[in-house]
């Protein structure tokens, strides 16, 4: 098989790395790719969100299968353009991707199908309508921009003046761009978050191992939200009884709801859950795999990803093929100084060759590029040091040993990825 992977972050490096291990795979292209992907696939400098440019490239190379990583090409209708031409692709349609592309669409979907989620106070097209609605909410309040905002569209307001300030920035000053034209106000949920991702072939679905992301930039969940500073997966992250509830109350009703609404879904569906005292609830849907969740998921895959994705594109998913390595996996994200705020790029990265031989560790690149023979930083999240092992402690020890050997100016990373799980275990919970 010849495969085209769309995207250029850590998630896509994880996909390329795993796909390349398949004996079925002859060649991989990645558009646009990054400095690490360039060592394993042929990269093509195309903007992933530019549907016409991707179609043109695919027409030239004629891949047997295309796999889409990020949300933007999906929301822009890339899979629709491919399917019109009968080209095999994994990813939901433009319409189905509205589950991520519009938070109001997804909230209305959740309410219509009685799927547990945070209560919505209202959705607004104008700031003048949103301000008075603040008199009828509980605090803290979650405010969400309706459209895609590169991870900046969710705000937790402690009080009315913080809420007014955010609404003003987004709706009156358009600071988040077109994604902030409409806003949603909703109840704040408390609990542990969990990323539960399923793979759907249009009819059947299989579940991936659950993972937990760490969204705040600093240890102890302090500081602003990021795209994700690290993730882990263990066998006991989601106990059987809770998994059954997630499937019965969330996954199955979601699939029935999509069918009832006439929306065909093929591809990955990411259910961002809050495990609250009154049961699991949906925080968000994403129409794709998570980043850095994918790095931790791929590290536990014990199956041929190329074969399974080929089957999904052909609507023939055999869920019994989804086999997982026991034990645990972890991904620790090494970020640029200043991220998620302003940061500089072009810093030389040292230590990558010395960690390449550590057993069980794979350094997956996100914001990197090649500069001659050197690998330099090229984004906020730079590397995802990924490790698997027989236990979470073993995987963490390997990942942190490798992370300590990698250097670039300003590098920072969380030292407590998975620590909460280790603590719960020590306390016998
Ligand atoms: P979203 O873009 O909807 O995934 O939200 C990003 C992050 O904001 C989530 O992963 C949560 O950490 C947080 N979040 C979103 N909605 C809520 C909510 N209703 N209550 C508490 N936290 C939330
Ligand atoms: N790590 C969160 C996401 O991919 O949306």
Short mmCIF file of C-alpha atoms and ligand atoms in Angstrom, two decimals:
data_model
loop_
_atom_site.label_atom_id
_atom_site.label_comp_id
_atom_site.label_asym_id
_atom_site.label_seq_id
_atom_site.Cartn_x
_atom_site.Cartn_y
_atom_site.Cartn_z
CA UNK A 1 0.00 0.00 0.00
CA UNK A 2 0.99 3.58 -0.63
CA UNK A 3 -0.34 5.85 2.10
CA UNK A 4 -0.71 9.61 2.39
CA UNK A 5 -0.92 11.04 5.92
CA UNK A 6 -2.28 14.58 6.30
CA UNK A 7 -0.87 16.78 9.07
CA UNK A 8 2.47 17.60 10.60
CA UNK A 9 2.34 17.22 14.38
CA UNK A 10 3.19 14.60 16.97
CA UNK A 11 -0.03 12.72 16.22
CA UNK A 12 0.91 12.38 12.58
CA UNK A 13 4.45 11.29 13.43
CA UNK A 14 2.94 8.57 15.64
CA UNK A 15 0.69 7.45 12.76
CA UNK A 16 3.54 7.42 10.23
CA UNK A 17 5.81 5.52 12.63
CA UNK A 18 3.19 2.84 13.24
CA UNK A 19 2.02 2.58 9.61
CA UNK A 20 5.61 2.14 8.51
CA UNK A 21 5.92 -0.99 10.65
CA UNK A 22 3.28 -2.74 8.53
CA UNK A 23 4.51 -5.28 5.99
CA UNK A 24 1.62 -4.11 3.77
CA UNK A 25 3.08 -0.63 3.42
CA UNK A 26 5.37 0.19 0.54
CA UNK A 27 5.55 3.98 0.75
CA UNK A 28 4.31 6.83 2.93
CA UNK A 29 3.93 10.52 2.09
CA UNK A 30 3.09 13.13 4.69
CA UNK A 31 1.73 16.62 4.01
CA UNK A 32 3.23 18.76 5.39
CA UNK A 33 5.08 16.52 7.90
CA UNK A 34 7.89 17.77 10.16
CA UNK A 35 11.57 17.21 10.93
CA UNK A 36 11.02 13.77 12.47
CA UNK A 37 8.48 12.54 9.93
CA UNK A 38 10.95 13.50 7.18
CA UNK A 39 13.17 10.64 8.34
CA UNK A 40 10.40 8.06 7.84
CA UNK A 41 8.24 9.40 5.00
CA UNK A 42 8.40 11.70 2.00
CA UNK A 43 7.16 15.10 3.13
CA UNK A 44 5.34 17.54 0.86
CA UNK A 45 5.06 21.17 1.98
CA UNK A 46 1.29 21.65 1.64
CA UNK A 47 -1.01 23.46 4.03
CA UNK A 48 -3.10 20.58 5.47
CA UNK A 49 -6.23 22.77 5.55
CA UNK A 50 -6.03 23.58 1.83
CA UNK A 51 -8.40 21.02 0.31
CA UNK A 52 -7.67 21.92 -3.34
CA UNK A 53 -3.89 21.63 -2.80
CA UNK A 54 -4.19 18.25 -1.05
CA UNK A 55 -6.51 16.91 -3.77
CA UNK A 56 -4.05 18.05 -6.44
CA UNK A 57 -1.16 16.34 -4.69
CA UNK A 58 -3.14 13.12 -4.17
CA UNK A 59 -4.10 13.13 -7.83
CA UNK A 60 -0.43 13.22 -8.69
CA UNK A 61 0.77 10.46 -6.32
CA UNK A 62 -2.39 8.26 -6.36
CA UNK A 63 -2.15 6.83 -2.82
CA UNK A 64 -4.09 3.64 -2.01
CA UNK A 65 -5.18 5.18 1.28
CA UNK A 66 -5.20 8.65 2.88
CA UNK A 67 -5.37 9.17 6.64
CA UNK A 68 -6.29 12.60 8.02
CA UNK A 69 -4.80 13.77 11.34
CA UNK A 70 -6.04 17.30 12.15
CA UNK A 71 -9.55 18.76 12.28
CA UNK A 72 -9.12 21.62 9.80
CA UNK A 73 -9.02 19.55 6.57
CA UNK A 74 -12.00 17.53 7.86
CA UNK A 75 -14.07 20.60 8.70
CA UNK A 76 -13.06 22.04 5.31
CA UNK A 77 -14.48 18.98 3.52
CA UNK A 78 -11.35 17.07 2.45
CA UNK A 79 -12.94 13.62 2.80
CA UNK A 80 -15.98 14.68 0.77
CA UNK A 81 -13.67 15.75 -2.07
CA UNK A 82 -11.83 12.41 -1.91
CA UNK A 83 -14.99 10.30 -1.77
CA UNK A 84 -16.45 12.12 -4.77
CA UNK A 85 -13.44 10.78 -6.66
CA UNK A 86 -13.71 7.30 -5.11
CA UNK A 87 -10.37 7.67 -3.35
CA UNK A 88 -9.97 5.70 -0.11
CA UNK A 89 -9.70 7.98 2.93
CA UNK A 90 -10.14 7.67 6.69
CA UNK A 91 -11.97 10.62 8.28
CA UNK A 92 -15.50 11.94 8.75
CA UNK A 93 -17.36 14.10 6.23
CA UNK A 94 -17.64 17.86 6.48
CA UNK A 95 -21.12 17.50 7.97
CA UNK A 96 -20.09 14.87 10.56
CA UNK A 97 -17.04 17.00 11.49
CA UNK A 98 -19.42 19.69 12.72
CA UNK A 99 -19.43 17.70 15.96
CA UNK A 100 -16.06 19.40 16.51
CA UNK A 101 -16.37 22.35 14.13
CA UNK A 102 -19.37 23.84 15.94
CA UNK A 103 -19.74 23.54 19.71
CA UNK A 104 -23.33 24.72 19.42
CA UNK A 105 -24.08 21.99 16.84
CA UNK A 106 -22.56 19.37 19.14
CA UNK A 107 -24.31 20.68 22.26
CA UNK A 108 -27.66 20.63 20.47
CA UNK A 109 -26.89 17.10 19.24
CA UNK A 110 -26.09 15.96 22.80
CA UNK A 111 -29.27 17.50 24.19
CA UNK A 112 -31.46 16.19 21.37
CA UNK A 113 -30.26 12.64 22.02
CA UNK A 114 -30.19 12.92 25.81
CA UNK A 115 -26.50 12.19 26.12
CA UNK A 116 -25.04 13.31 29.47
CA UNK A 117 -23.21 16.65 29.11
CA UNK A 118 -22.77 19.99 30.87
CA UNK A 119 -26.00 21.98 30.97
CA UNK A 120 -26.17 24.73 28.36
CA UNK A 121 -27.37 28.15 29.58
CA UNK A 122 -27.62 29.55 26.10
CA UNK A 123 -26.00 30.16 22.71
CA UNK A 124 -25.52 33.71 21.44
CA UNK A 125 -24.84 35.52 18.18
CA UNK A 126 -24.40 38.96 19.75
CA UNK A 127 -22.55 40.23 22.82
CA UNK A 128 -25.58 42.38 23.69
CA UNK A 129 -27.62 39.20 24.12
CA UNK A 130 -24.88 37.32 26.02
CA UNK A 131 -24.29 39.93 28.78
CA UNK A 132 -27.83 39.84 30.26
CA UNK A 133 -27.75 36.01 30.20
CA UNK A 134 -24.96 36.18 32.81
CA UNK A 135 -27.61 36.95 35.43
CA UNK A 136 -28.98 33.43 35.17
CA UNK A 137 -25.90 31.21 35.43
CA UNK A 138 -23.89 29.54 38.20
CA UNK A 139 -20.22 30.33 38.81
CA UNK A 140 -17.64 29.38 37.74
CA UNK A 141 -19.01 29.46 34.19
CA UNK A 142 -17.62 27.84 31.05
CA UNK A 143 -17.76 30.03 27.92
CA UNK A 144 -17.01 28.41 24.56
CA UNK A 145 -16.45 29.93 21.18
CA UNK A 146 -18.58 28.01 18.68
CA UNK A 147 -15.98 27.45 15.95
CA UNK A 148 -12.39 26.22 15.67
CA UNK A 149 -10.05 28.46 17.68
CA UNK A 150 -6.80 26.46 17.82
CA UNK A 151 -7.40 25.41 21.44
CA UNK A 152 -8.07 28.96 22.69
CA UNK A 153 -11.85 28.89 22.50
CA UNK A 154 -12.76 27.66 25.99
CA UNK A 155 -12.71 30.00 28.99
CA UNK A 156 -13.49 29.29 32.64
CA UNK A 157 -14.88 32.49 34.15
CA UNK A 158 -14.79 32.76 37.95
CA UNK A 159 -17.19 35.72 38.05
CA UNK A 160 -19.26 38.12 36.02
CA UNK A 161 -16.52 40.60 35.27
CA UNK A 162 -14.18 37.88 33.92
CA UNK A 163 -17.04 36.56 31.78
CA UNK A 164 -17.87 40.02 30.41
CA UNK A 165 -14.23 40.64 29.62
CA UNK A 166 -13.96 37.35 27.65
CA UNK A 167 -17.22 37.96 25.76
CA UNK A 168 -16.01 41.46 24.87
CA UNK A 169 -12.65 40.16 23.61
CA UNK A 170 -14.21 37.43 21.51
CA UNK A 171 -17.45 38.95 20.23
CA UNK A 172 -16.71 42.66 20.13
CA UNK A 173 -12.99 42.65 19.36
CA UNK A 174 -12.96 39.38 17.34
CA UNK A 175 -9.75 38.31 19.07
CA UNK A 176 -10.32 34.64 18.19
CA UNK A 177 -11.33 35.35 14.60
CA UNK A 178 -14.42 33.85 12.91
CA UNK A 179 -14.49 30.88 15.36
CA UNK A 180 -15.67 33.34 18.03
CA UNK A 181 -18.65 34.78 16.16
CA UNK A 182 -21.05 32.75 18.28
CA UNK A 183 -20.67 31.80 21.95
CA UNK A 184 -22.04 29.12 24.21
CA UNK A 185 -22.44 29.42 27.98
CA UNK A 186 -22.44 26.19 29.97
CA UNK A 187 -22.18 24.68 33.41
CA UNK A 188 -18.71 23.85 34.77
CA UNK A 189 -18.19 20.16 35.41
CA UNK A 190 -15.82 18.77 38.02
CA UNK A 191 -13.93 15.49 37.99
CA UNK A 192 -11.16 13.68 36.14
CA UNK A 193 -11.00 14.02 32.37
CA UNK A 194 -10.67 11.03 30.09
CA UNK A 195 -10.12 10.78 26.33
CA UNK A 196 -12.14 7.92 24.88
CA UNK A 197 -11.62 7.47 21.16
CA UNK A 198 -13.51 5.14 18.88
CA UNK A 199 -12.92 4.11 15.28
CA UNK A 200 -16.03 3.83 13.11
CA UNK A 201 -16.26 2.36 9.58
CA UNK A 202 -19.66 3.94 8.91
CA UNK A 203 -21.47 1.16 10.72
CA UNK A 204 -19.30 -0.88 13.11
CA UNK A 205 -17.02 0.67 15.70
CA UNK A 206 -14.05 -0.40 17.77
CA UNK A 207 -12.66 1.33 20.86
CA UNK A 208 -9.07 2.47 21.33
CA UNK A 209 -7.39 2.24 24.74
CA UNK A 210 -8.49 5.16 26.92
CA UNK A 211 -5.96 7.87 27.69
CA UNK A 212 -5.64 10.89 29.94
CA UNK A 213 -4.26 14.17 28.63
CA UNK A 214 -2.72 16.93 30.79
CA UNK A 215 -4.02 20.21 29.38
CA UNK A 216 -2.52 22.79 31.75
CA UNK A 217 1.01 23.94 31.07
CA UNK A 218 2.51 23.51 34.55
CA UNK A 219 2.81 20.73 37.13
CA UNK A 220 -0.15 20.28 39.45
CA UNK A 221 -2.53 21.43 36.66
CA UNK A 222 -1.47 25.06 37.05
CA UNK A 223 -1.25 27.74 34.38
CA UNK A 224 -3.10 28.21 31.12
CA UNK A 225 -4.52 25.48 28.87
CA UNK A 226 -2.38 24.07 26.09
CA UNK A 227 -3.00 21.62 23.26
CA UNK A 228 -1.87 18.94 25.73
CA UNK A 229 1.40 18.56 27.65
CA UNK A 230 1.40 14.79 27.97
CA UNK A 231 -0.80 11.72 28.06
CA UNK A 232 -0.76 8.23 29.45
CA UNK A 233 -2.65 5.00 29.07
CA UNK A 234 -2.87 2.13 31.55
CA UNK A 235 -4.96 -1.00 31.71
CA UNK A 236 -6.86 0.25 34.75
CA UNK A 237 -7.48 3.86 33.64
CA UNK A 238 -11.13 3.02 33.00
CA UNK A 239 -12.57 0.31 35.29
CA UNK A 240 -14.95 -2.17 33.61
CA UNK A 241 -18.13 -0.86 35.24
CA UNK A 242 -17.35 2.71 34.23
CA UNK A 243 -16.48 1.58 30.71
CA UNK A 244 -19.85 -0.14 30.46
CA UNK A 245 -21.55 3.11 31.51
CA UNK A 246 -19.55 5.12 28.95
CA UNK A 247 -20.57 2.67 26.21
CA UNK A 248 -24.26 2.42 27.25
CA UNK A 249 -24.91 6.05 28.11
CA UNK A 250 -22.59 7.87 25.73
CA UNK A 251 -21.06 5.87 22.86
CA UNK A 252 -24.15 3.90 21.78
CA UNK A 253 -26.57 6.87 22.08
CA UNK A 254 -24.10 8.99 20.08
CA UNK A 255 -24.03 6.44 17.26
CA UNK A 256 -27.80 6.03 17.35
CA UNK A 257 -28.16 9.82 17.34
CA UNK A 258 -25.93 10.18 14.29
CA UNK A 259 -27.94 7.52 12.47
CA UNK A 260 -31.24 9.16 13.47
CA UNK A 261 -29.98 12.51 12.18
CA UNK A 262 -28.89 10.92 8.90
CA UNK A 263 -25.19 11.62 9.53
CA UNK A 264 -22.85 8.90 8.36
CA UNK A 265 -19.66 8.80 10.43
CA UNK A 266 -16.47 7.14 9.24
CA UNK A 267 -13.16 7.75 10.98
CA UNK A 268 -12.00 8.46 14.51
CA UNK A 269 -14.43 10.02 16.98
CA UNK A 270 -12.88 11.45 20.13
CA UNK A 271 -15.15 11.69 23.15
CA UNK A 272 -13.69 14.10 25.68
CA UNK A 273 -15.28 13.00 28.95
CA UNK A 274 -15.49 14.36 32.47
CA UNK A 275 -15.87 11.58 35.03
CA UNK A 276 -18.14 13.44 37.46
CA UNK A 277 -19.68 12.26 40.73
CA UNK A 278 -22.95 11.82 38.86
CA UNK A 279 -21.38 9.75 36.09
CA UNK A 280 -19.40 10.35 32.90
CA UNK A 281 -20.43 13.37 30.82
CA UNK A 282 -19.33 14.64 27.42
CA UNK A 283 -17.16 17.78 27.50
CA UNK A 284 -16.50 17.81 23.79
CA UNK A 285 -16.40 15.79 20.62
CA UNK A 286 -13.41 15.87 18.30
CA UNK A 287 -13.69 14.46 14.80
CA UNK A 288 -10.14 13.06 14.91
CA UNK A 289 -7.51 11.47 17.10
CA UNK A 290 -6.11 13.48 20.01
CA UNK A 291 -2.64 14.94 20.26
CA UNK A 292 -0.74 13.82 22.43
CA UNK A 293 -3.21 10.99 23.17
CA UNK A 294 -2.38 9.29 19.85
CA UNK A 295 1.29 8.98 20.79
CA UNK A 296 0.33 7.02 23.94
CA UNK A 297 -2.30 4.98 22.05
CA UNK A 298 0.03 4.00 19.22
CA UNK A 299 2.64 2.88 21.76
CA UNK A 300 0.16 0.27 22.99
CA UNK A 301 -1.10 -0.92 19.59
CA UNK A 302 -0.51 -4.59 18.94
CA UNK A 303 -2.04 -4.73 15.47
CA UNK A 304 -1.35 -3.68 11.93
CA UNK A 305 -2.69 -0.12 11.73
CA UNK A 306 -2.42 0.02 7.93
CA UNK A 307 -4.58 -3.10 7.61
CA UNK A 308 -7.20 -1.81 10.05
CA UNK A 309 -7.41 1.64 8.43
CA UNK A 310 -7.63 0.07 4.98
CA UNK A 311 -10.57 -1.97 6.31
CA UNK A 312 -12.22 1.16 7.76
CA UNK A 313 -11.99 2.97 4.43
CA UNK A 314 -13.57 -0.08 2.78
CA UNK A 315 -16.33 -0.21 5.45
CA UNK A 316 -15.10 -3.62 6.61
CA UNK A 317 -13.70 -3.01 10.10
CA UNK A 318 -13.06 -6.26 11.98
CA UNK A 319 -13.01 -5.06 15.58
CA UNK A 320 -11.37 -8.29 16.78
CA UNK A 321 -8.17 -7.07 15.10
CA UNK A 322 -7.79 -4.23 17.61
CA UNK A 323 -5.37 -5.86 20.07
CA UNK A 324 -3.44 -3.96 22.75
CA UNK A 325 -0.20 -4.50 24.57
CA UNK A 326 -0.66 -4.99 28.30
CA UNK A 327 1.07 -2.54 30.64
CA UNK A 328 1.20 1.18 30.08
CA UNK A 329 2.41 3.95 27.82
CA UNK A 330 3.15 7.62 28.25
CA UNK A 331 3.99 10.66 26.15
CA UNK A 332 5.79 13.64 27.71
CA UNK A 333 5.64 16.80 25.61
CA UNK A 334 8.75 19.00 25.43
CA UNK A 335 7.64 22.55 24.66
CA UNK A 336 9.29 25.80 23.56
CA UNK A 337 10.06 28.46 26.18
CA UNK A 338 6.98 30.69 26.57
CA UNK A 339 4.47 28.18 25.13
CA UNK A 340 1.40 28.39 25.19
CA UNK A 341 2.14 32.12 24.97
CA UNK A 342 4.70 33.66 22.63
CA UNK A 343 7.76 31.57 21.82
CA UNK A 344 10.74 31.62 19.49
CA UNK A 345 11.54 28.95 16.93
CA UNK A 346 14.72 27.82 15.18
CA UNK A 347 16.49 26.55 18.34
CA UNK A 348 18.83 23.66 17.73
CA UNK A 349 17.76 20.39 19.41
CA UNK A 350 20.53 18.25 20.97
CA UNK A 351 20.48 14.73 22.33
CA UNK A 352 18.16 13.06 19.82
CA UNK A 353 20.75 10.52 18.66
CA UNK A 354 21.73 9.47 22.17
CA UNK A 355 18.12 8.71 23.18
CA UNK A 356 17.34 6.84 19.94
CA UNK A 357 18.68 3.61 21.47
CA UNK A 358 16.82 3.64 24.80
CA UNK A 359 14.63 0.52 24.85
CA UNK A 360 10.90 1.18 24.74
CA UNK A 361 11.33 4.90 23.95
CA UNK A 362 10.42 6.69 20.74
CA UNK A 363 10.82 10.43 20.34
CA UNK A 364 7.93 11.63 18.19
CA UNK A 365 8.40 15.03 16.60
CA UNK A 366 5.75 17.77 16.62
CA UNK A 367 7.08 21.30 16.02
CA UNK A 368 10.45 20.50 14.43
CA UNK A 369 12.10 20.93 11.07
CA UNK A 370 15.34 19.95 9.43
CA UNK A 371 17.91 22.67 8.93
CA UNK A 372 20.71 21.04 6.98
CA UNK A 373 21.82 18.17 9.20
CA UNK A 374 20.39 19.76 12.34
CA UNK A 375 16.90 19.39 13.80
CA UNK A 376 15.53 22.72 15.03
CA UNK A 377 12.39 23.80 16.85
CA UNK A 378 9.50 24.98 14.69
CA UNK A 379 6.47 25.18 16.98
CA UNK A 380 5.14 25.39 20.54
CA UNK A 381 4.95 21.70 21.24
CA UNK A 382 8.27 20.42 19.93
CA UNK A 383 8.69 16.74 20.82
CA UNK A 384 6.64 13.97 22.41
CA UNK A 385 8.91 11.60 24.26
CA UNK A 386 6.89 8.40 24.14
CA UNK A 387 7.53 5.20 26.06
CA UNK A 388 5.78 1.95 26.83
CA UNK A 389 6.51 -0.59 29.56
CA UNK A 390 5.07 -3.29 31.79
CA UNK A 391 3.80 -0.66 34.25
CA UNK A 392 3.14 3.07 34.27
CA UNK A 393 6.14 3.57 36.56
CA UNK A 394 8.41 1.76 34.09
CA UNK A 395 7.08 3.75 31.13
CA UNK A 396 7.44 7.03 33.05
CA UNK A 397 11.00 6.21 34.14
CA UNK A 398 12.03 5.50 30.53
CA UNK A 399 10.32 8.61 29.12
CA UNK A 400 11.74 10.96 31.75
CA UNK A 401 15.24 9.45 31.45
CA UNK A 402 15.11 10.22 27.71
CA UNK A 403 13.56 13.68 28.18
CA UNK A 404 16.41 14.65 30.53
CA UNK A 405 18.94 13.99 27.76
CA UNK A 406 17.27 16.25 25.19
CA UNK A 407 18.11 19.94 25.17
CA UNK A 408 17.11 23.10 23.35
CA UNK A 409 17.09 26.67 24.57
CA UNK A 410 14.00 27.35 26.69
CA UNK A 411 12.77 23.71 26.78
CA UNK A 412 10.16 22.97 29.43
CA UNK A 413 7.97 20.01 30.21
CA UNK A 414 5.72 18.74 32.96
CA UNK A 415 7.37 16.47 35.50
CA UNK A 416 4.08 15.01 36.74
CA UNK A 417 2.54 13.26 33.72
CA UNK A 418 0.67 10.25 35.09
CA UNK A 419 1.70 11.11 38.65
CA UNK A 420 -1.89 11.40 39.76
CA UNK A 421 -2.56 7.81 38.68
CA UNK A 422 0.54 6.62 40.51
CA UNK A 423 -0.63 8.42 43.65
CA UNK A 424 -4.15 6.94 43.43
CA UNK A 425 -2.62 3.50 43.11
CA UNK A 426 -0.35 4.03 46.13
CA UNK A 427 -3.39 5.11 48.14
CA UNK A 428 -5.16 1.87 47.13
CA UNK A 429 -7.92 3.62 45.21
P1 LIG B 1 -13.04 21.72 24.61
O1 LIG B 1 -12.35 22.60 23.61
O2 LIG B 1 -14.52 21.78 24.62
O3 LIG B 1 -12.45 20.41 24.61
O4 LIG B 1 -12.55 22.18 26.04
C1 LIG B 1 -11.20 22.21 26.35
C2 LIG B 1 -11.02 21.92 27.79
O5 LIG B 1 -11.77 22.84 28.57
C3 LIG B 1 -11.53 20.54 28.23
O6 LIG B 1 -10.61 19.53 27.98
C4 LIG B 1 -11.72 20.80 29.69
O7 LIG B 1 -10.49 20.78 30.37
C5 LIG B 1 -12.26 22.20 29.72
N1 LIG B 1 -13.74 22.20 29.69
C6 LIG B 1 -14.55 22.26 28.61
N2 LIG B 1 -15.85 22.25 28.98
C7 LIG B 1 -15.87 22.19 30.32
C8 LIG B 1 -16.91 22.15 31.30
N3 LIG B 1 -18.20 22.20 30.98
N4 LIG B 1 -16.55 22.08 32.60
C9 LIG B 1 -15.25 22.03 32.95
N5 LIG B 1 -14.23 22.08 32.09
C10 LIG B 1 -14.52 22.16 30.78
N1 LIG B 2 -5.21 16.66 23.39
C1 LIG B 2 -6.48 17.19 23.13
C2 LIG B 2 -6.90 17.20 21.73
O1 LIG B 2 -6.26 16.62 20.88
O2 LIG B 2 -7.91 17.80 21.44
#
